[in-house]
Coordinates of C-alpha atoms and ligand atoms in Angstrom, one line a residue:
M1 CA -38.9 17.9 -4.8
K2 CA -40.4 20.5 -6.9
H3 CA -37.1 22.0 -8.1
T4 CA -35.1 20.6 -11.0
I5 CA -31.5 20.1 -10.4
N6 CA -29.6 22.9 -12.1
P7 CA -26.0 22.6 -13.3
S8 CA -24.5 24.0 -10.1
R9 CA -26.3 21.6 -8.0
R10 CA -25.3 18.7 -10.2
R11 CA -21.7 19.8 -9.9
F12 CA -22.1 19.8 -6.1
F13 CA -23.3 16.2 -6.0
A14 CA -20.5 15.1 -8.3
Q15 CA -18.0 16.7 -6.0
T16 CA -19.3 15.2 -2.9
G17 CA -18.9 11.7 -4.3
A18 CA -20.6 8.4 -3.9
G19 CA -19.8 8.2 -0.2
L20 CA -22.4 10.7 0.5
L21 CA -25.2 8.7 -1.0
A22 CA -24.5 6.0 1.5
Y23 CA -25.1 8.4 4.3
A24 CA -28.4 7.9 5.8
G25 CA -29.1 11.6 6.6
L26 CA -29.7 12.2 2.9
P27 CA -33.3 13.4 3.2
G28 CA -32.2 16.2 5.6
W29 CA -29.4 17.0 3.2
L30 CA -31.7 17.2 0.2
H31 CA -34.0 19.4 2.2
A32 CA -31.1 21.7 3.0
M33 CA -30.3 22.1 -0.7
E34 CA -33.8 22.9 -1.6
G35 CA -34.2 26.2 -3.4
M36 CA -30.5 26.8 -3.4
G37 CA -30.3 26.6 -7.2
E38 CA -32.5 29.6 -7.9
M39 CA -31.0 33.0 -8.2
P40 CA -32.3 35.5 -10.7
K41 CA -29.7 37.4 -12.7
M42 CA -29.8 41.2 -12.9
T43 CA -28.6 43.2 -15.9
P44 CA -25.1 44.4 -15.0
K45 CA -25.1 48.0 -13.8
K46 CA -23.4 50.6 -16.0
A47 CA -21.5 53.7 -15.1
S48 CA -23.9 56.6 -14.3
A49 CA -23.3 60.0 -15.9
N50 CA -24.0 61.9 -12.8
F51 CA -21.5 60.1 -10.6
H52 CA -18.1 61.9 -10.6
P53 CA -15.5 59.5 -9.1
D54 CA -12.4 60.7 -7.3
V55 CA -11.0 57.2 -7.8
E56 CA -11.7 54.8 -10.6
I57 CA -10.3 51.2 -10.8
N58 CA -10.6 48.5 -13.4
L59 CA -10.7 45.2 -11.5
I60 CA -10.3 42.1 -13.6
C61 CA -10.8 38.5 -12.3
K62 CA -9.1 35.9 -14.4
P63 CA -7.3 32.6 -14.3
S64 CA -3.6 33.0 -13.9
S65 CA -0.5 31.1 -12.7
V66 CA 2.0 32.0 -10.0
S67 CA 5.0 30.3 -8.5
I68 CA 4.3 29.5 -4.9
L69 CA 6.3 26.4 -4.2
P70 CA 9.6 25.3 -5.8
G71 CA 8.9 23.7 -9.1
Q72 CA 5.7 24.0 -11.1
P73 CA 3.7 27.2 -11.0
T74 CA 0.2 26.9 -9.5
Q75 CA -3.0 27.6 -11.4
V76 CA -5.0 30.3 -9.5
L77 CA -7.7 32.8 -10.0
Q78 CA -6.6 36.3 -9.5
Y79 CA -7.8 39.9 -9.2
S80 CA -5.7 42.3 -11.1
G81 CA -6.3 46.1 -10.8
K82 CA -5.5 49.1 -12.9
L83 CA -5.9 52.6 -11.6
V84 CA -7.9 54.7 -14.1
K85 CA -8.1 57.8 -11.9
G86 CA -7.0 58.8 -8.4
P87 CA -4.0 58.9 -6.1
A88 CA -1.0 56.9 -7.2
N89 CA -1.0 54.9 -3.8
T90 CA -4.5 53.6 -4.4
L91 CA -3.3 50.2 -5.6
T92 CA -0.3 48.3 -4.4
E93 CA 0.6 45.0 -5.9
I94 CA 1.9 42.3 -3.5
P95 CA 4.9 41.0 -5.5
G96 CA 4.7 37.3 -6.3
S97 CA 1.3 36.9 -4.8
Y98 CA -2.0 35.6 -6.2
L99 CA -3.8 38.1 -4.0
G100 CA -5.3 41.1 -5.6
P101 CA -3.6 44.5 -5.1
V102 CA -4.1 46.2 -1.7
M103 CA -6.6 49.0 -2.3
R104 CA -6.2 52.2 -0.2
F105 CA -9.1 54.6 0.0
E106 CA -9.8 57.8 1.9
K107 CA -13.0 58.4 3.9
G108 CA -15.3 60.5 1.8
Q109 CA -13.9 59.5 -1.6
K110 CA -16.2 58.7 -4.4
I111 CA -15.2 55.4 -5.9
R112 CA -16.0 53.7 -9.1
I113 CA -14.8 50.1 -9.7
N114 CA -15.4 48.4 -13.0
L115 CA -15.4 44.6 -12.3
H116 CA -14.7 42.6 -15.4
N117 CA -15.2 38.8 -15.4
Q118 CA -12.8 36.7 -17.3
L119 CA -13.5 33.5 -15.4
D120 CA -15.4 30.6 -17.0
E121 CA -18.1 31.0 -14.4
P122 CA -20.2 33.8 -12.8
T123 CA -18.7 36.0 -10.1
V124 CA -19.4 39.2 -8.2
A125 CA -17.2 41.2 -5.9
H126 CA -18.2 42.0 -2.3
W127 CA -16.6 44.7 -0.2
H128 CA -16.5 43.0 3.1
G129 CA -16.8 45.6 5.9
L130 CA -17.8 48.5 3.7
H131 CA -21.0 50.4 4.4
V132 CA -22.4 50.7 0.8
P133 CA -25.8 50.7 -0.7
A134 CA -27.3 47.2 -1.0
E135 CA -27.0 47.1 -4.8
Q136 CA -23.3 48.0 -4.5
D137 CA -22.6 45.2 -1.9
G138 CA -21.9 42.3 -4.2
H139 CA -25.0 40.3 -3.5
P140 CA -25.0 37.1 -5.6
L141 CA -28.0 38.6 -7.4
Y142 CA -25.6 40.8 -9.2
A143 CA -23.2 38.1 -10.4
I144 CA -21.9 38.6 -13.9
D145 CA -21.0 36.0 -16.5
K146 CA -17.7 35.7 -18.4
G147 CA -17.1 38.7 -20.6
E148 CA -19.4 41.0 -18.6
T149 CA -18.6 44.1 -16.7
L150 CA -20.3 45.3 -13.5
V151 CA -19.8 48.9 -12.4
Y152 CA -19.8 49.7 -8.7
E153 CA -20.2 53.3 -7.6
F154 CA -20.2 54.4 -4.0
E155 CA -18.9 56.8 -1.5
M156 CA -16.5 55.7 1.2
L157 CA -18.5 56.1 4.5
N158 CA -16.2 53.9 6.6
R159 CA -13.9 55.1 9.2
A160 CA -10.2 54.1 9.0
S161 CA -10.2 50.3 8.9
M162 CA -9.0 47.2 7.1
N163 CA -11.6 45.5 4.9
I164 CA -11.6 42.8 2.3
Y165 CA -12.7 42.3 -1.2
H166 CA -13.7 38.8 -2.3
P167 CA -16.2 37.1 -4.6
H168 CA -19.7 36.3 -3.4
P169 CA -21.4 34.3 -6.2
H170 CA -24.1 31.9 -5.3
N171 CA -22.7 28.6 -3.9
T172 CA -19.2 29.1 -5.2
T173 CA -17.7 31.8 -2.9
A174 CA -15.5 29.4 -1.0
K175 CA -14.1 27.8 -4.2
Q176 CA -13.3 31.1 -5.8
V177 CA -11.7 32.6 -2.7
Y178 CA -9.7 29.4 -2.1
H179 CA -8.3 29.6 -5.6
G180 CA -7.0 33.0 -5.0
L181 CA -9.7 35.7 -5.4
A182 CA -9.3 38.1 -2.5
G183 CA -7.6 41.3 -1.5
A184 CA -7.3 43.8 1.3
I185 CA -8.9 47.3 1.4
L186 CA -7.3 49.9 3.7
V187 CA -9.4 53.0 4.5
N188 CA -7.7 56.1 6.0
D189 CA -9.2 59.1 7.7
D190 CA -8.3 62.2 9.7
E191 CA -8.8 60.6 13.2
E192 CA -6.2 57.9 12.3
R193 CA -3.8 60.3 10.6
R194 CA -3.5 62.4 13.7
L195 CA -1.9 59.5 15.5
E196 CA 1.0 59.2 13.1
L197 CA 1.0 55.4 13.3
P198 CA 3.8 53.6 11.5
G199 CA 3.2 53.9 7.7
G200 CA 4.9 53.2 4.4
E201 CA 7.2 50.2 4.7
Y202 CA 6.4 50.1 8.5
E203 CA 2.8 49.3 7.9
V204 CA 2.6 45.7 6.6
P205 CA -0.5 43.8 5.5
I206 CA -0.5 40.2 6.7
V207 CA -3.1 38.0 5.0
I208 CA -3.1 34.6 6.5
Q209 CA -4.5 31.6 4.5
D210 CA -4.1 27.9 4.4
R211 CA -3.9 25.8 1.3
L212 CA -3.4 22.2 0.2
F213 CA -1.2 21.4 -2.8
D214 CA -0.9 18.2 -4.7
A215 CA 2.4 16.7 -5.9
N216 CA 2.3 19.0 -8.9
N217 CA 1.9 22.1 -6.9
Q218 CA -1.8 22.5 -7.8
L219 CA -4.4 23.5 -5.3
Q220 CA -6.5 20.7 -3.9
Y221 CA -10.0 21.6 -2.7
V222 CA -13.0 19.8 -1.2
R223 CA -12.6 16.1 -1.6
Q224 CA -15.3 14.7 0.7
M225 CA -18.4 15.7 2.6
H226 CA -16.3 16.2 5.7
D227 CA -14.4 19.1 4.0
R228 CA -17.7 20.9 3.8
M229 CA -19.2 20.1 7.1
M230 CA -16.2 21.1 9.1
G231 CA -14.7 23.5 6.6
F232 CA -11.8 22.9 4.4
Y233 CA -8.3 22.9 5.9
G234 CA -5.0 23.0 4.1
D235 CA -1.7 21.7 5.4
R236 CA 0.3 24.8 4.6
I237 CA 0.1 28.3 5.9
L238 CA 0.6 31.1 3.3
V239 CA 1.1 34.7 4.3
N240 CA 0.4 37.2 1.5
G241 CA 0.3 34.2 -0.8
R242 CA 3.8 33.1 0.1
P243 CA 4.9 29.9 2.0
D244 CA 7.4 30.1 4.9
F245 CA 6.9 33.9 5.0
K246 CA 9.8 35.9 6.5
L247 CA 9.7 39.6 7.2
D248 CA 12.9 41.6 7.6
V249 CA 12.4 44.5 10.0
A250 CA 14.3 47.3 11.6
S251 CA 14.4 47.6 15.4
R252 CA 11.4 49.9 15.7
A253 CA 7.6 49.8 15.8
Y254 CA 5.5 48.4 13.0
R255 CA 1.9 48.3 12.3
F256 CA 0.7 44.8 11.1
R257 CA -2.7 44.8 9.4
I258 CA -3.7 41.2 9.9
L259 CA -6.5 39.5 8.0
N260 CA -7.7 35.9 8.2
G261 CA -8.4 35.1 4.5
S262 CA -8.7 31.3 5.1
T263 CA -11.9 29.7 4.2
A264 CA -12.3 27.9 7.5
R265 CA -9.2 27.9 9.7
I266 CA -9.3 29.7 13.0
Y267 CA -6.0 31.0 14.5
K268 CA -4.8 31.7 18.0
L269 CA -2.1 34.2 17.4
A270 CA 0.8 34.7 19.8
W271 CA 4.4 35.9 19.7
D272 CA 7.2 33.5 20.3
D273 CA 10.8 34.7 20.6
G274 CA 12.2 31.3 21.6
H275 CA 12.4 32.1 25.3
S276 CA 9.7 30.3 27.1
D277 CA 10.3 32.3 30.2
T278 CA 9.3 35.6 28.7
S279 CA 5.9 36.1 27.2
I280 CA 5.4 38.8 24.7
P281 CA 1.9 40.1 24.6
V282 CA 0.1 40.8 21.3
T283 CA -0.7 44.6 21.3
V284 CA -4.0 45.1 19.5
I285 CA -4.9 48.6 18.4
G286 CA -7.8 47.8 16.1
T287 CA -10.3 45.2 15.0
D288 CA -12.5 44.7 11.9
G289 CA -14.0 48.1 12.1
G290 CA -10.9 50.2 12.8
L291 CA -9.1 51.5 15.8
L292 CA -10.0 50.7 19.4
E293 CA -10.2 53.5 22.0
T294 CA -7.0 52.3 23.7
P295 CA -4.4 49.6 22.9
V296 CA -5.0 46.2 24.5
N297 CA -2.4 43.7 25.5
K298 CA -3.4 40.0 25.1
P299 CA -1.4 36.8 25.7
Y300 CA -3.0 35.6 22.4
V301 CA -5.7 36.7 20.0
M302 CA -8.3 34.5 18.3
L303 CA -8.7 35.3 14.6
A304 CA -11.5 33.6 12.6
P305 CA -12.1 33.7 8.9
G306 CA -13.1 37.2 7.8
E307 CA -11.8 38.9 10.9
R308 CA -9.0 41.5 11.0
L309 CA -6.6 42.8 13.6
D310 CA -4.5 45.9 13.7
V311 CA -1.4 45.0 15.7
W312 CA 1.3 47.2 17.1
A313 CA 4.6 45.3 16.9
D314 CA 7.5 47.0 18.5
F315 CA 10.9 45.6 17.8
S316 CA 12.8 48.4 19.4
G317 CA 15.8 47.2 21.5
R318 CA 15.9 43.9 19.7
K319 CA 19.3 42.9 18.4
V320 CA 20.1 42.6 14.7
G321 CA 20.0 38.9 14.0
S322 CA 17.2 38.1 16.5
Q323 CA 14.0 36.5 15.4
L324 CA 10.4 36.4 16.5
V325 CA 7.7 34.0 15.3
L326 CA 4.0 34.7 15.1
R327 CA 2.5 31.3 15.9
S328 CA -0.9 29.8 16.1
R329 CA -1.0 28.3 19.6
S330 CA -2.8 25.2 20.6
F331 CA -6.5 25.3 21.5
S332 CA -9.5 23.0 21.2
G333 CA -13.2 23.0 20.9
V334 CA -13.8 24.8 17.6
L335 CA -14.6 21.5 15.9
P336 CA -16.9 18.8 17.1
G337 CA -15.0 16.4 19.3
M338 CA -15.2 13.6 16.9
A339 CA -13.8 15.7 14.0
E340 CA -11.1 17.1 16.2
R341 CA -9.9 13.7 17.2
M342 CA -9.9 12.5 13.6
M343 CA -8.1 15.5 12.4
T344 CA -5.4 15.0 15.0
G345 CA -5.3 11.3 14.1
K346 CA -6.2 10.4 17.7
H347 CA -8.1 7.3 17.1
G348 CA -9.2 5.1 20.0
G349 CA -10.0 6.2 23.5
D350 CA -13.2 5.2 25.2
D351 CA -15.1 8.4 24.6
Q352 CA -14.7 8.2 20.9
P353 CA -18.1 7.9 19.3
H354 CA -16.9 7.0 15.8
G355 CA -18.3 3.5 15.9
G356 CA -21.1 4.2 13.5
G357 CA -21.3 7.8 12.6
G358 CA -17.7 8.6 11.8
H359 CA -17.1 6.2 9.0
R360 CA -20.5 6.5 7.5
M361 CA -20.3 10.2 7.4
G362 CA -17.0 10.0 5.6
M363 CA -15.4 12.1 8.3
G364 CA -11.8 12.2 7.6
M365 CA -10.4 8.8 7.5
H366 CA -7.0 10.4 7.7
G367 CA -5.5 12.9 10.0
S368 CA -4.4 16.3 8.8
A369 CA -0.8 17.3 8.8
L370 CA -1.9 20.6 10.3
P371 CA -4.9 20.1 12.6
V372 CA -6.9 23.1 13.6
G373 CA -5.9 24.0 17.1
S374 CA -2.4 22.5 16.9
D375 CA 0.7 24.7 17.5
Y376 CA 2.5 25.9 14.3
P377 CA 4.3 28.9 13.0
I378 CA 2.6 31.6 10.8
F379 CA 5.6 33.7 9.9
T380 CA 9.0 34.8 11.1
V381 CA 10.2 38.3 11.8
R382 CA 13.9 38.9 11.4
V383 CA 15.5 42.0 12.8
T384 CA 18.0 43.0 10.2
K385 CA 18.6 46.7 10.8
N386 CA 19.2 48.8 13.8
I387 CA 17.2 52.0 14.1
S388 CA 17.4 54.2 17.2
D389 CA 14.2 56.1 17.1
S390 CA 10.8 54.7 16.9
P391 CA 7.3 56.1 17.2
A392 CA 5.7 55.6 20.6
L393 CA 2.4 53.8 21.1
P394 CA -0.3 56.4 21.6
N395 CA -2.4 55.6 24.7
K396 CA -5.5 57.1 23.3
L397 CA -6.4 55.9 19.8
S398 CA -9.9 56.9 18.9
T399 CA -13.4 57.7 20.2
I400 CA -16.1 55.1 20.0
K401 CA -19.7 55.7 20.8
H402 CA -20.7 52.6 22.8
Y403 CA -24.2 51.5 22.2
T404 CA -26.5 50.6 25.1
L405 CA -29.8 48.7 25.1
G406 CA -31.5 52.1 25.2
D407 CA -30.2 52.9 21.7
T408 CA -31.9 49.8 20.3
A409 CA -35.3 49.6 18.8
N410 CA -35.8 46.1 20.3
P411 CA -34.2 45.8 23.7
N412 CA -36.5 43.0 24.8
K413 CA -36.7 41.1 21.5
P414 CA -33.4 40.5 19.9
V415 CA -33.3 39.6 16.2
P416 CA -32.4 35.9 16.3
I417 CA -29.6 34.3 14.4
A418 CA -29.8 30.7 15.3
I419 CA -27.0 28.5 14.3
S420 CA -28.3 25.1 13.3
E421 CA -25.8 22.3 13.3
G422 CA -26.6 18.9 12.0
P423 CA -25.1 16.4 9.6
M424 CA -25.5 17.9 6.1
R425 CA -27.4 20.8 7.6
M426 CA -25.4 23.8 8.5
V427 CA -28.0 26.6 8.2
L428 CA -29.2 29.8 10.0
N429 CA -32.6 30.2 11.6
G430 CA -33.5 26.7 10.5
R431 CA -33.5 27.6 6.8
P432 CA -30.9 27.1 4.1
Y433 CA -30.2 30.2 2.0
A434 CA -32.8 31.0 -0.6
Y435 CA -33.3 34.1 -2.5
N436 CA -36.5 36.0 -1.8
D437 CA -37.3 34.0 1.4
I438 CA -37.3 36.8 3.9
Q439 CA -38.8 35.7 7.2
P440 CA -40.6 38.2 9.6
S441 CA -37.6 38.3 11.9
E442 CA -35.4 39.2 8.9
R443 CA -37.3 42.4 8.1
I444 CA -35.3 45.2 9.7
P445 CA -36.9 48.6 9.9
F446 CA -34.8 51.2 8.1
N447 CA -32.7 53.6 10.2
T448 CA -32.9 51.7 13.4
V449 CA -30.3 50.2 15.7
Q450 CA -31.0 46.5 16.5
L451 CA -30.2 44.2 19.3
M452 CA -29.4 40.8 17.8
E453 CA -28.6 37.5 19.4
I454 CA -26.5 34.7 17.8
F455 CA -26.8 31.3 19.5
H456 CA -26.6 27.6 18.8
A457 CA -30.2 26.4 18.4
H458 CA -29.1 23.0 19.7
G459 CA -26.2 23.8 21.9
G460 CA -27.1 20.7 23.9
H461 CA -27.0 22.5 27.2
G462 CA -29.9 22.8 29.6
G463 CA -31.6 26.1 29.2
D464 CA -30.2 26.7 25.7
K465 CA -33.7 27.0 24.3
A466 CA -34.2 28.1 20.8
Q467 CA -36.3 31.2 20.9
G468 CA -38.2 33.4 18.6
E469 CA -39.5 32.4 15.3
G470 CA -36.2 31.4 13.8
G471 CA -35.4 29.1 16.7
H472 CA -38.7 27.4 16.5
R473 CA -38.2 26.7 12.8
M474 CA -34.9 25.3 13.6
G475 CA -36.4 22.9 16.0
M476 CA -38.6 21.5 13.3
G477 CA -35.6 21.2 11.0
M478 CA -33.7 19.2 13.5
R479 CA -36.6 16.9 14.1
H480 CA -36.9 16.5 10.4
S481 CA -33.3 15.2 10.0
N482 CA -33.6 13.0 13.1
D483 CA -36.7 11.4 11.8
S484 CA -35.4 11.0 8.3
G485 CA -36.5 7.4 8.1
D486 CA -34.7 4.3 7.2
G487 CA -31.1 4.0 8.2
S488 CA -31.0 7.2 10.2
P489 CA -27.7 7.4 11.9
K490 CA -28.2 6.1 15.4
M491 CA -26.9 8.7 17.7
G492 CA -27.7 6.8 20.9
G493 CA -24.8 6.3 23.1
M494 CA -23.2 9.5 22.2
G495 CA -24.1 10.8 25.6
G496 CA -24.9 14.4 26.5
G497 CA -27.0 16.5 24.3
G498 CA -27.4 14.2 21.3
M499 CA -26.9 15.4 17.7
G500 CA -26.9 19.1 18.3
M501 CA -24.3 18.8 21.0
M502 CA -22.3 16.3 18.9
M503 CA -22.1 18.7 16.0
A504 CA -21.5 21.9 17.9
M505 CA -18.6 23.8 16.5
A506 CA -17.4 27.4 16.3
H507 CA -18.8 29.7 13.6
P508 CA -17.5 33.1 12.6
I509 CA -20.8 34.9 11.9
H510 CA -20.6 37.9 9.5
L511 CA -23.2 40.5 8.9
H512 CA -23.1 42.8 5.9
G513 CA -23.7 46.5 6.1
Q514 CA -22.5 48.6 9.0
Y515 CA -20.2 47.4 11.7
F516 CA -21.6 46.3 15.0
Q517 CA -20.6 46.1 18.6
V518 CA -20.5 43.0 20.7
F519 CA -22.8 43.7 23.6
S520 CA -22.4 40.4 25.6
R521 CA -21.1 36.9 25.4
T522 CA -22.4 34.2 27.6
V523 CA -21.3 30.7 27.6
S524 CA -22.8 27.6 29.1
N525 CA -19.6 25.7 29.3
S526 CA -17.3 28.4 30.6
D527 CA -15.5 26.0 32.8
S528 CA -14.7 23.6 30.1
Q529 CA -11.1 23.1 29.1
S530 CA -11.8 23.9 25.5
Y531 CA -13.4 27.2 26.3
A532 CA -10.5 28.1 28.6
S533 CA -8.1 27.6 25.7
V534 CA -9.6 30.4 23.7
K535 CA -11.4 32.7 26.1
D536 CA -8.7 35.3 26.6
G537 CA -8.3 35.8 22.9
F538 CA -11.4 37.9 22.2
I539 CA -11.1 41.7 21.8
E540 CA -14.0 43.7 23.3
G541 CA -15.0 47.2 22.8
G542 CA -14.3 47.7 19.1
W543 CA -16.3 47.7 15.9
K544 CA -16.8 44.3 14.3
D545 CA -18.4 42.8 11.3
T546 CA -17.6 39.2 12.0
V547 CA -17.8 37.5 15.4
L548 CA -16.6 34.0 16.4
V549 CA -19.3 32.2 18.2
M550 CA -17.9 29.2 20.2
P551 CA -19.9 26.1 21.0
G552 CA -22.2 26.8 23.9
E553 CA -21.9 30.5 23.4
R554 CA -24.6 33.2 23.0
V555 CA -23.4 36.5 21.6
K556 CA -25.5 39.6 21.7
I557 CA -24.6 42.3 19.3
I558 CA -25.9 45.8 18.6
K559 CA -25.9 46.8 15.0
P560 CA -27.1 50.0 13.2
F561 CA -29.1 49.7 9.9
Q562 CA -28.8 53.2 8.7
D563 CA -28.6 55.0 5.3
F564 CA -29.6 52.2 2.9
K565 CA -32.5 50.0 2.4
G566 CA -32.4 46.6 0.6
L567 CA -30.9 43.1 1.0
Y568 CA -27.9 42.6 3.2
M569 CA -26.6 39.1 3.7
Y570 CA -25.6 37.5 7.0
H571 CA -23.8 34.2 7.0
C572 CA -21.1 32.0 8.5
H573 CA -17.7 33.1 7.2
N574 CA -16.6 29.5 7.3
L575 CA -17.0 29.8 3.5
E576 CA -17.7 26.1 3.1
H577 CA -20.6 26.6 5.4
E578 CA -21.7 29.7 3.6
D579 CA -21.8 27.8 0.3
M580 CA -23.8 25.0 2.0
G581 CA -26.5 27.5 2.7
M582 CA -25.5 28.8 6.1
M583 CA -26.5 32.2 4.9
R584 CA -29.6 34.4 4.9
D585 CA -30.7 37.9 3.9
F586 CA -31.9 40.8 6.0
L587 CA -34.3 43.1 4.2
V588 CA -33.9 46.6 5.5
E589 CA -37.1 48.5 4.7
Ligands
C2O1 CU1 -16.7 38.3 3.5 CU2 -20.6 38.0 2.8 O1 -18.6 38.1 3.1
CU2 CU1 -19.2 40.8 4.0
CU3 CU1 -20.2 27.9 10.2

């Protein structure tokens, strides 16, 4: 290896523990880490004299402590905000939460944010979902050290929507988000205002996260390699930073602005009012990129890390004292079968391939108290007040221009985003993240609309051939790790599609820059029980910036690259995957 091990890489090895060294896939793993340590540092940008902000915010990230569980307070990292200039409703603290203040902006506003780092490590803030110039987007290149201040200046070009702010430093995004650094951004515009949707106390942000606490109420994070490969899962659901969240409502319509701020956990959201004979649909009015054209009723909705939902929840006619629970309902197939069985503690069974691989890979020796895909409550709504009048759900919400292939610059040659899955090797287009490693398929001509295709390079299904340049590279990568010499894990006897198939899992793929539209989803295992347990939970027809790609699935998206040149990241929003290198840059030029 030509690179020296830098401090962050050394820390990584220390965290993963000795068990990893016993794992025979090490050469592939080392390969995946190659180049990850190198990220140049830019001089932090200062305020420019010719930018005249309508809104200015000082945003500080610092260690802090909050009371979450009874007993000892929990050490966290936290954004705190101070409004320097602008409308008084720009920042709203969430009482008792480690989350940063909710930021509310108006389309067209000129915004300056002064990010000040008081952490003992580098950080940078990214405005997930916002359409901003590349140098304002929070690329790890712009990370600042303790004591430094980075000034962001941009105009709000987004339509009304819910977005996120969170750190994006090289290799440590997940850890910082997990420890508390995140917040919601709400954008308003005229199109939305005309609808007179529920506002004020009737518009409620719902940030869903999972966390794992030790006996002293302190946050536990990645303990073993498995926690990175599959993503890290807590055993407790927090809403807006609070456990056992309860919301008291009046008997009228509410607007729930839901955001999955977990690092890895995927939810299947559904209402439960305790009567199994009635099913209450989830009424979705918006997705990542704002309002849909018309409301959609779903039996349940899938929500992966980084995704948002705008939900109309009407409690009209419900009796004072009645309750409703938003639950995550049971589903399967988002984790590799082996990991899923181990998480649920279902050992044994004749199809269980954990004879060799499982133990060597350090894949959870213990089950989780809250397996992904199990059925558990998210929060409880209690009707405490009777109100007779309520706004009605508009049947027309917004106008969306739907892209067709004819709008794209490359209708016959989609830009590939190949998901590579292998032990110790979760990457995109066959290459782990590296700065300044732009491949030909990653050069996007400025001011074009692009067709892109996200697929599992080794979906393990006939006809799932990797294609294009990225796919080809991935093929080589896979061979590399299978041929990794002595003591390679023997994957024989696993049946089916071998390693790729065995490791296939769901990935929420996120692209920076403008929102995109999902053009098509095709799945090779549409008849499988697993797929059937999630398939009715995808919302079509809206603007997105993160899309959940299930095992066996190919998703075509159409995405504009307008207004700004430069580097825009794309990555898995399973943040443990992102930090393992499942991220790349597009260069818009
Ligand atoms: Cu929400 Cu690049 O991330
Ligand atoms: Cu983002
Ligand atoms: Cu992933």
